[in-house]
Tab-separated table of C-alpha atoms in Angstrom:
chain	number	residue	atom	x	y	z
M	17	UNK	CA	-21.093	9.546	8.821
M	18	UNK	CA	-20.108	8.064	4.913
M	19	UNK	CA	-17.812	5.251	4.041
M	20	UNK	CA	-16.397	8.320	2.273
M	21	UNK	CA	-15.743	10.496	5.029
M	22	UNK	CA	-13.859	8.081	7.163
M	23	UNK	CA	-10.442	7.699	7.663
M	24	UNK	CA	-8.331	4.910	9.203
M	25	UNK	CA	-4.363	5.495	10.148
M	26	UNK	CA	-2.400	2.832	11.762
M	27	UNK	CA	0.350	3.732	13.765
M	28	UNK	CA	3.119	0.738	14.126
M	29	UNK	CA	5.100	2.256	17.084
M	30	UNK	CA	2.027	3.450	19.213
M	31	UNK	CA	0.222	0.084	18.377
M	32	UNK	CA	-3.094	1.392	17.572
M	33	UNK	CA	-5.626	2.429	15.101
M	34	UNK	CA	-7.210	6.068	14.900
M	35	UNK	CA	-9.950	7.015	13.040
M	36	UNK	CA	-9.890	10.517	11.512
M	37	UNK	CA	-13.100	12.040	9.782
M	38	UNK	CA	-12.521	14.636	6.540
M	39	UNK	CA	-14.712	17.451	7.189
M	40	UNK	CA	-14.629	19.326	4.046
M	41	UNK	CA	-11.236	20.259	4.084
M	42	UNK	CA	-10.614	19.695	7.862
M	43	UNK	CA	-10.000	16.632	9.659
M	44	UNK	CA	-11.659	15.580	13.001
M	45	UNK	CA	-10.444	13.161	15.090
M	46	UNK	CA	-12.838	10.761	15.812
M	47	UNK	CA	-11.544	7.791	18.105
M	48	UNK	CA	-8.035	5.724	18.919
M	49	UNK	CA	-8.169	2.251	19.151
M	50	UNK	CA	-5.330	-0.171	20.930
M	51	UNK	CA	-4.278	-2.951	18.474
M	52	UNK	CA	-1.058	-3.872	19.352
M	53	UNK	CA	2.640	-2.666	18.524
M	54	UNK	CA	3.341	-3.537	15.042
M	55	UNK	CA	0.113	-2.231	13.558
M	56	UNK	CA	0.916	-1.725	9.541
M	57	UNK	CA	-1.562	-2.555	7.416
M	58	UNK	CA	-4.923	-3.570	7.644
M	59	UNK	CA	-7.568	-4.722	5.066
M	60	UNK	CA	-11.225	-3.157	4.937
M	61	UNK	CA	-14.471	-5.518	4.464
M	62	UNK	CA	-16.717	-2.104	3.769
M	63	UNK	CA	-19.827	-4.632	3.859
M	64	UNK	CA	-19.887	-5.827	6.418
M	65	UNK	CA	-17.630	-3.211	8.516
M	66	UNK	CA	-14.930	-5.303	9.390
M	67	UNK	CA	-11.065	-4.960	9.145
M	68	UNK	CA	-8.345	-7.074	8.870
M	69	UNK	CA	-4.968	-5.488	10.658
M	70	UNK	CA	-1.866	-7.203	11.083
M	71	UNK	CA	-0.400	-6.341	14.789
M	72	UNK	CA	3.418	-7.979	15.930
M	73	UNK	CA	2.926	-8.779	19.547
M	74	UNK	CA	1.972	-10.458	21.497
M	75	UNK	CA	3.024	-13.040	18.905
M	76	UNK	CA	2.651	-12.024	15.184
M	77	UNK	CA	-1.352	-12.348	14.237
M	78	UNK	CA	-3.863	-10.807	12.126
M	79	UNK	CA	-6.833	-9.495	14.031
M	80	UNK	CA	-10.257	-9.450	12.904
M	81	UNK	CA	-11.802	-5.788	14.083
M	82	UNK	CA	-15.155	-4.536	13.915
M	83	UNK	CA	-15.856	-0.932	12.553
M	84	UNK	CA	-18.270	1.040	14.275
M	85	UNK	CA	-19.056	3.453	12.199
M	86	UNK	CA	-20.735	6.431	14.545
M	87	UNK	CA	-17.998	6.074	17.104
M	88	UNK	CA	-15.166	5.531	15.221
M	89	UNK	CA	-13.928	2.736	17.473
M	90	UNK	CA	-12.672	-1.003	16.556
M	91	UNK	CA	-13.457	-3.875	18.547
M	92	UNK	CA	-11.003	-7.583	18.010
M	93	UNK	CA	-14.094	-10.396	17.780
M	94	UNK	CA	-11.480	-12.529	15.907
M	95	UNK	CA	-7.743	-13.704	16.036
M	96	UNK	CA	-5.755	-15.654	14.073
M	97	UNK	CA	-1.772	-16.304	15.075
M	98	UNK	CA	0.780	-16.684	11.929
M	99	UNK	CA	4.333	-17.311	12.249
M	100	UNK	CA	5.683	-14.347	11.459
M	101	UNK	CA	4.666	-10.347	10.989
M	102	UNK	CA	2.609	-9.595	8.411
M	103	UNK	CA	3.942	-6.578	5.915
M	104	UNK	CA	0.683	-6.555	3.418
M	105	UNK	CA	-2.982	-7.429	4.080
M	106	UNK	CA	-5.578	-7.301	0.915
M	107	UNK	CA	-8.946	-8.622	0.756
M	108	UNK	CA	-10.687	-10.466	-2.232
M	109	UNK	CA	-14.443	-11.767	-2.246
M	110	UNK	CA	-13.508	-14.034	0.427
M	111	UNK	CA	-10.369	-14.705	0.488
M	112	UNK	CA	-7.490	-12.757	2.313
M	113	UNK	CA	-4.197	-12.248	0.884
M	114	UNK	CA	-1.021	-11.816	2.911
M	115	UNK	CA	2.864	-10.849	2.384
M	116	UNK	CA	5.374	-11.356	5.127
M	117	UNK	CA	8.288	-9.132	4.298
M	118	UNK	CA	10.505	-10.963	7.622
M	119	UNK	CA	9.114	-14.685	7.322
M	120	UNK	CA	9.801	-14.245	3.025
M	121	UNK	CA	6.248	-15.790	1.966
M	122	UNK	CA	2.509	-14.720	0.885
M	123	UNK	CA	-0.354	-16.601	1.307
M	124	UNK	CA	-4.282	-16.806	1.134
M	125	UNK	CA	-6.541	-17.388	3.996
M	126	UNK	CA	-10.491	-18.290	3.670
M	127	UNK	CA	-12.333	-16.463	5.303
M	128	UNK	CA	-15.871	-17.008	6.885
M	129	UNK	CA	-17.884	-14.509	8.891
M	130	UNK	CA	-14.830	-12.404	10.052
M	131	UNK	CA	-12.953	-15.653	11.090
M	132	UNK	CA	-9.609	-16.019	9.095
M	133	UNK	CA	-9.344	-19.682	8.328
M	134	UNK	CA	-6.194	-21.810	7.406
M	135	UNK	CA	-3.740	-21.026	4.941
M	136	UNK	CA	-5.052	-22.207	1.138
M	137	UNK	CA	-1.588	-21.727	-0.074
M	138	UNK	CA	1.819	-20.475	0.629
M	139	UNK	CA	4.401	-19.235	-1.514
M	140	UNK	CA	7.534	-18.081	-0.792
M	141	UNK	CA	10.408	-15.702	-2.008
M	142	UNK	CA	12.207	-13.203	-0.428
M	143	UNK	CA	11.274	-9.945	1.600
M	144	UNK	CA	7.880	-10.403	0.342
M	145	UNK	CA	6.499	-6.481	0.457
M	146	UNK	CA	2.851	-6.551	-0.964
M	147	UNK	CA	-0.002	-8.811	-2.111
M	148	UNK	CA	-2.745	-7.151	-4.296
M	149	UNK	CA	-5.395	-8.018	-6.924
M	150	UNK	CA	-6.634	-6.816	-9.794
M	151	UNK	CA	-10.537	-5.324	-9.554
M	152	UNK	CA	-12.028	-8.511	-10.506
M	153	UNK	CA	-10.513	-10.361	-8.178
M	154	UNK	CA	-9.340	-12.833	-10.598
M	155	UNK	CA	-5.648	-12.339	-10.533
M	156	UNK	CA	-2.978	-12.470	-7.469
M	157	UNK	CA	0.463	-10.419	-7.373
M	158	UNK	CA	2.803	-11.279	-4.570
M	159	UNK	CA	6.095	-8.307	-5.098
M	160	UNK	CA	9.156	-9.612	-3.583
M	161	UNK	CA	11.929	-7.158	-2.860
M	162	UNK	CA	14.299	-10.003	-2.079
M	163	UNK	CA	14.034	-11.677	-5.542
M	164	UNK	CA	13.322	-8.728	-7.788
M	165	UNK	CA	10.056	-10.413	-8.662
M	166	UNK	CA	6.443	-10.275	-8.956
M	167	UNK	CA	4.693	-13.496	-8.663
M	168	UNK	CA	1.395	-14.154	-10.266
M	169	UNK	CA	-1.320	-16.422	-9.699
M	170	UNK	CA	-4.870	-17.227	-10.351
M	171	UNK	CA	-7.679	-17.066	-7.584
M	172	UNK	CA	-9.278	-20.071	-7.523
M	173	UNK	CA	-12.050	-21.453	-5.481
M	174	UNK	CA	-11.412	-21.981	-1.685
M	175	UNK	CA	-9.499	-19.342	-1.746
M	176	UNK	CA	-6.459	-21.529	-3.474
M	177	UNK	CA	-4.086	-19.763	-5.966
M	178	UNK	CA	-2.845	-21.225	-9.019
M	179	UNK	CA	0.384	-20.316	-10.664
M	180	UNK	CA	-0.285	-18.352	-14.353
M	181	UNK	CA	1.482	-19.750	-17.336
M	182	UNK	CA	4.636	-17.514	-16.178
M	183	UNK	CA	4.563	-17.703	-12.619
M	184	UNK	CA	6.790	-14.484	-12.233
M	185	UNK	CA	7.936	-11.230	-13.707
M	186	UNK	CA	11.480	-10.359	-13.339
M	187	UNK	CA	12.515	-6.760	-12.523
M	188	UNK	CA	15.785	-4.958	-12.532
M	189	UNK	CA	18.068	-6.345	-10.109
M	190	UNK	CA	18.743	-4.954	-6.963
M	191	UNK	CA	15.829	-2.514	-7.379
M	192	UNK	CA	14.124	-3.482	-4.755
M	193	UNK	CA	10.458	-3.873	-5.914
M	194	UNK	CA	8.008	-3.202	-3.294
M	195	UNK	CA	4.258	-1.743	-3.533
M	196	UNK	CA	1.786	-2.269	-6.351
M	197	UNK	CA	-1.143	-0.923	-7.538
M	198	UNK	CA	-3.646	-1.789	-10.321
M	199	UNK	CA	-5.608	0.313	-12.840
M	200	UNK	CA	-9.695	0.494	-12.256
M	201	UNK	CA	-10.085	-0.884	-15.673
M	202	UNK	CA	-7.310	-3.631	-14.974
M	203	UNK	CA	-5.411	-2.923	-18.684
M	204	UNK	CA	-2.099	-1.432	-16.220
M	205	UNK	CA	-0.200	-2.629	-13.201
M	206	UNK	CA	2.527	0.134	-11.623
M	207	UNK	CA	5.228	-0.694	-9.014
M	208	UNK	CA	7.142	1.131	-7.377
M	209	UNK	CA	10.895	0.429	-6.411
M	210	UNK	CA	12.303	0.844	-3.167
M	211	UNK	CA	15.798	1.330	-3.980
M	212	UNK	CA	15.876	3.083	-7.237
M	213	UNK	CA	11.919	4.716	-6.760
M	214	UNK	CA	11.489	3.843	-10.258
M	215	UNK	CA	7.886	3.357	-11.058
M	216	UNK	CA	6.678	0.767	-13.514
M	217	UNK	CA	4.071	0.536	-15.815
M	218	UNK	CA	2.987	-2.932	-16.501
M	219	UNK	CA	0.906	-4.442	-19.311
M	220	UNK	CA	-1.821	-7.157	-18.428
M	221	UNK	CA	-2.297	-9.366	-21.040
M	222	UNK	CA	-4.275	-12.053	-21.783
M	223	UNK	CA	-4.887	-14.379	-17.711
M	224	UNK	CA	-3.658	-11.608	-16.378
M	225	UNK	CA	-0.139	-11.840	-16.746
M	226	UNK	CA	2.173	-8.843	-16.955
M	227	UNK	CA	4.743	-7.123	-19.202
M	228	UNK	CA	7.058	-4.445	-18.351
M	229	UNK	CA	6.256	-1.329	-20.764
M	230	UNK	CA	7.880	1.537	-19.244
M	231	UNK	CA	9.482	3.017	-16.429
M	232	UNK	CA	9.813	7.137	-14.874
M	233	UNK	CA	11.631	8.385	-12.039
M	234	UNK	CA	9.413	8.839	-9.092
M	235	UNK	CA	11.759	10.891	-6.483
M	236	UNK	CA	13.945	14.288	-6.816
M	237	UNK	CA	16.592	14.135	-8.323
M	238	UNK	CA	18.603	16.905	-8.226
M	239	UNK	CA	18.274	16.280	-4.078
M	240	UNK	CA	21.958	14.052	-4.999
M	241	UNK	CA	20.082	10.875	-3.490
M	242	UNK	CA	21.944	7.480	-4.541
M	243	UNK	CA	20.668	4.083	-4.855
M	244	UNK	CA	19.915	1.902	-1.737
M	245	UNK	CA	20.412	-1.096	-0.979
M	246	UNK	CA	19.381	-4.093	1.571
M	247	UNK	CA	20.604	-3.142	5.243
M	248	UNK	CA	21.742	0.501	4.108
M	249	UNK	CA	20.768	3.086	6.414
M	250	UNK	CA	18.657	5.310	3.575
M	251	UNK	CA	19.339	8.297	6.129
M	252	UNK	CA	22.619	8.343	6.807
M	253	UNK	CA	23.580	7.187	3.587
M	254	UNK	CA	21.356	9.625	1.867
M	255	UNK	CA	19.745	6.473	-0.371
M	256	UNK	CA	16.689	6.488	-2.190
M	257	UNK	CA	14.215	5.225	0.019
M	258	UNK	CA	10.656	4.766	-2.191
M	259	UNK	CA	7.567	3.585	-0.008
M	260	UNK	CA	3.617	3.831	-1.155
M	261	UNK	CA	1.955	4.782	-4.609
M	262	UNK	CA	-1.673	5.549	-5.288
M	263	UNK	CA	-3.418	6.367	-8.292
M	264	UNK	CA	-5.817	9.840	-7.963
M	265	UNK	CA	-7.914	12.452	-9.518
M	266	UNK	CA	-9.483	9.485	-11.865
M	267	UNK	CA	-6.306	8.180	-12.550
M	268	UNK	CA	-4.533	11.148	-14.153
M	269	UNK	CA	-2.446	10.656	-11.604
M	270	UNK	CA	0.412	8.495	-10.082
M	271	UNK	CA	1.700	9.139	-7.042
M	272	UNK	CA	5.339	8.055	-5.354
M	273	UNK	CA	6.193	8.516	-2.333
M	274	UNK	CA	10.374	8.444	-1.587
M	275	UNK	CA	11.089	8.628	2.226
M	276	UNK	CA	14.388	10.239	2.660
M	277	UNK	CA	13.706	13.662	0.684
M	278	UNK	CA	9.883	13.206	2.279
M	279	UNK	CA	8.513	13.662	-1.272
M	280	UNK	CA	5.918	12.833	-3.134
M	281	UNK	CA	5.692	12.474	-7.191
M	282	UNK	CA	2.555	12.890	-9.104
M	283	UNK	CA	3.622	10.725	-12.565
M	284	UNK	CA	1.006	11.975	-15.093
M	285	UNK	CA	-0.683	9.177	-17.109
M	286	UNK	CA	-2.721	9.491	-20.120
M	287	UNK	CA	-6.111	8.432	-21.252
M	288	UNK	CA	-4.709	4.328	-21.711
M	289	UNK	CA	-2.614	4.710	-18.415
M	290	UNK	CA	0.499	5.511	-20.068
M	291	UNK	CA	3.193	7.711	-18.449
M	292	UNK	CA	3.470	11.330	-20.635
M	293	UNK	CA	6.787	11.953	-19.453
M	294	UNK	CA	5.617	14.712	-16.873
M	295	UNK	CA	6.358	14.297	-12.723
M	296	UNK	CA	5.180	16.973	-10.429
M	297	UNK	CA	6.986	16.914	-7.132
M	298	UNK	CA	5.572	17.802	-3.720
M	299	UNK	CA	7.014	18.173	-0.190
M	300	UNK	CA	5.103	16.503	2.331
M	301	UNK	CA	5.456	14.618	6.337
M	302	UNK	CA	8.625	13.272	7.519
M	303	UNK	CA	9.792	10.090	5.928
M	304	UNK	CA	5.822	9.346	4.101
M	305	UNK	CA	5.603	5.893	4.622
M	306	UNK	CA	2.028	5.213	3.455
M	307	UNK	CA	-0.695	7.264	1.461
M	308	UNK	CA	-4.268	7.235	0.342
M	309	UNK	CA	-6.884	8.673	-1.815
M	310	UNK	CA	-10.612	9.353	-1.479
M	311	UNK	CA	-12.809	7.431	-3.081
M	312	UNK	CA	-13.746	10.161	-5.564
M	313	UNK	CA	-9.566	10.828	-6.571
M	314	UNK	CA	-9.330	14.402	-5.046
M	315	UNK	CA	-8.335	14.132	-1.978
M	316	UNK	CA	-4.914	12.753	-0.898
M	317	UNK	CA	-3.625	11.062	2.936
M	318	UNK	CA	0.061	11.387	3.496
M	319	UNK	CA	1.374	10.120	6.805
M	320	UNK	CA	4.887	10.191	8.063
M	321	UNK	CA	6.868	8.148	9.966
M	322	UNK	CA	9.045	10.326	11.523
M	323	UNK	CA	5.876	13.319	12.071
M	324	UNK	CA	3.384	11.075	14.016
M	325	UNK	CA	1.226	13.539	11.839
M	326	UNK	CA	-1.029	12.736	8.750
M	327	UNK	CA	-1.881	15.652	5.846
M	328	UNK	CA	-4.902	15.998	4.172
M	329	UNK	CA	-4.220	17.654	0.416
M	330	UNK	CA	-6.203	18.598	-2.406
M	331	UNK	CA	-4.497	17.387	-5.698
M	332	UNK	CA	-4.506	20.285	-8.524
M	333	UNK	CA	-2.808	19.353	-11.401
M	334	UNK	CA	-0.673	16.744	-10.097
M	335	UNK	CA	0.548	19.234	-7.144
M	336	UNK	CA	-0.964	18.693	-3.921
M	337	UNK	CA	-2.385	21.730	-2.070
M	338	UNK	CA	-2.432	21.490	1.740
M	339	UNK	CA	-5.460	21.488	3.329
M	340	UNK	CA	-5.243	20.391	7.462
M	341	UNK	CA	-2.740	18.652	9.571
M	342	UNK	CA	-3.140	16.350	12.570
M	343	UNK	CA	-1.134	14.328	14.934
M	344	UNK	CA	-2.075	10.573	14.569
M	345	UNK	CA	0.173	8.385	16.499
M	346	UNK	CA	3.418	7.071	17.200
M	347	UNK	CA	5.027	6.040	13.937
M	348	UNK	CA	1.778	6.127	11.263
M	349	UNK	CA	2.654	3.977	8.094
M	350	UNK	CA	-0.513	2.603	6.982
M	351	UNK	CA	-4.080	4.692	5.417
M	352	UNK	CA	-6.913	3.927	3.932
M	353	UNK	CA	-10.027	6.283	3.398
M	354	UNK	CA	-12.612	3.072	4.766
């Protein structure tokens, strides 16, 4: 079984884990492991086959799981309690970042043989959404939806972050900035908004620091969606609702996923990252909270919220083709090809 093949989906309602395998262009379920209710994102040590997942009860705590990787099944040998549920869950060398979207902070955890240590440092702003690095691991991004702000810090040693020489980026207010994701070669940072689903394409400069460039729709917009907004019900309001973004098919590709159409944009970049002006749009599961993309950039995860199914696609030219279905779980919003 390959790192490559292997597929991990956690479902937040059902409070587990299952582990899919892609089979050509079939999936295979492989195993379901309990975690707890609350299960939405996880981190993936690939070395050493452990993983990192955030779970809500008993008491909010981020579990330490070990990956076996002929059975498919996750075993807790580690637990560490935090004060409130965690939203975002990256891992760097050894340090582990985390964003708590209800408690409005981030913070960074050593962490030694599987065993998540005490926090290094805390910052705080509000509705904090994500927490991601740049391929180095040299450079820290904390996105807060609350404060229409990216914060930015340095990884230091023992696992301490330092603020840069501008501690934050602004974005437009009341957009709602929420996921993240940086280019292989580190030159571009995109966001994606939650209440406009506007992605951004950010510059990194000199430290890492970053500076808006440009900015494309990323949902349909002749489906008459209008702008959300904090405690709007994107459903019944019909409001924008973005979620996830990815980069694919070696990073020709953007992709956006908005909830309440259950879309996804491709955003085509060129050779430096930049955005050519061209979205393709794709339908895909109910209310696509969280997607993923094979290690080599062909193949694409979708799952949906409101499905309890995940879709494996083939992306071809920015559309993506469908491949197989499966069901997955009570209320999936987290993948990662592991």
């Amino acid at each position: 079984m390959s790192i490559e093949s292997l597929v991990l989906v956690a479902n937040d309602k059902g409070g587990t884990i299952s582990t899919l395998r892609v089979e050509g262009k079939r999936f295979a379920r492989v195993a379901v492991s309990e975690v707890g209710a609350g299960c939405g994102t996880f981190a993936v040590d690939r070395a050493n086959d452990l993983v990192y997942a955030a779970t809500r009860t008993p008491h909010p705590a981020i579990l330490t799981l070990r990956l076996d990787r002929e059975t498919g099944a996750l075993t807790e040998v580690a637990r560490r309690e935090v004060s409130d549920p965690v939203a975002y869950l990256t891992l760097v060398h050894d340090t582990l970042l985390a964003a708590s979207y209800h408690g409005d902070w981030g913070a960074s955890y050593p962490v030694a043989d599987g065993v998540v240590g005490d926090p290094a440092t805390t910052l705080h702003a509000r509705r904090m959404h994500a927490a991601v690095v740049d391929p180095r691991g040299e450079n820290a991004y904390f996105v807060s939806l609350g404060d229409d702000l990216i914060a930015q810090r340095a990884v230091a040693v023992d696992s301490e972050l330092v603020e840069l020489s501008e501690p934050a980026v602004h974005c437009t207010p009341a957009s709602g900035p929420r996921h993240l994701v940086i280019s292989g070669d580190g030159r571009n940072a995109y966001l994606l908004t939650e209440f406009t689903a506007e992605a951004t394409r950010f510059e990194r400069l000199e430290g890492g620091r970053l500076e808006r460039r440009e900015t494309a729709w990323a949902f349909d917009r002749d489906s008459g969606l209008h702008q959300g907004a904090y405690g709007a019900d994107p459903l019944a309001g019909h409001l924008i609702w973005g979620a996830d973004l990815a980069l694919a098919d070696g990073e020709r590709w953007l992709l956006c996923t908005e909830r309440t159409e259950s879309t996804v944009v491709a955003i085509e970049l060129d050779e430096p990252g930049h955005f050519t002006g061209r979205p393709v749009l794709s339908r895909t599961e109910q209310q696509p909270r969280g997607l993923t993309v094979s290690p080599d950039g062909g193949l694409v995860v979708v799952v949906g919220e409101r499905s309890d199914r995940a879709s494996l696609y083939r992306i071809v030219d920015g559309a993506l083709a469908p491949l197989d279905r499966i069901e997955v779980g009570r209320g999936p919003n987290w993948v990662r090809f592991v």
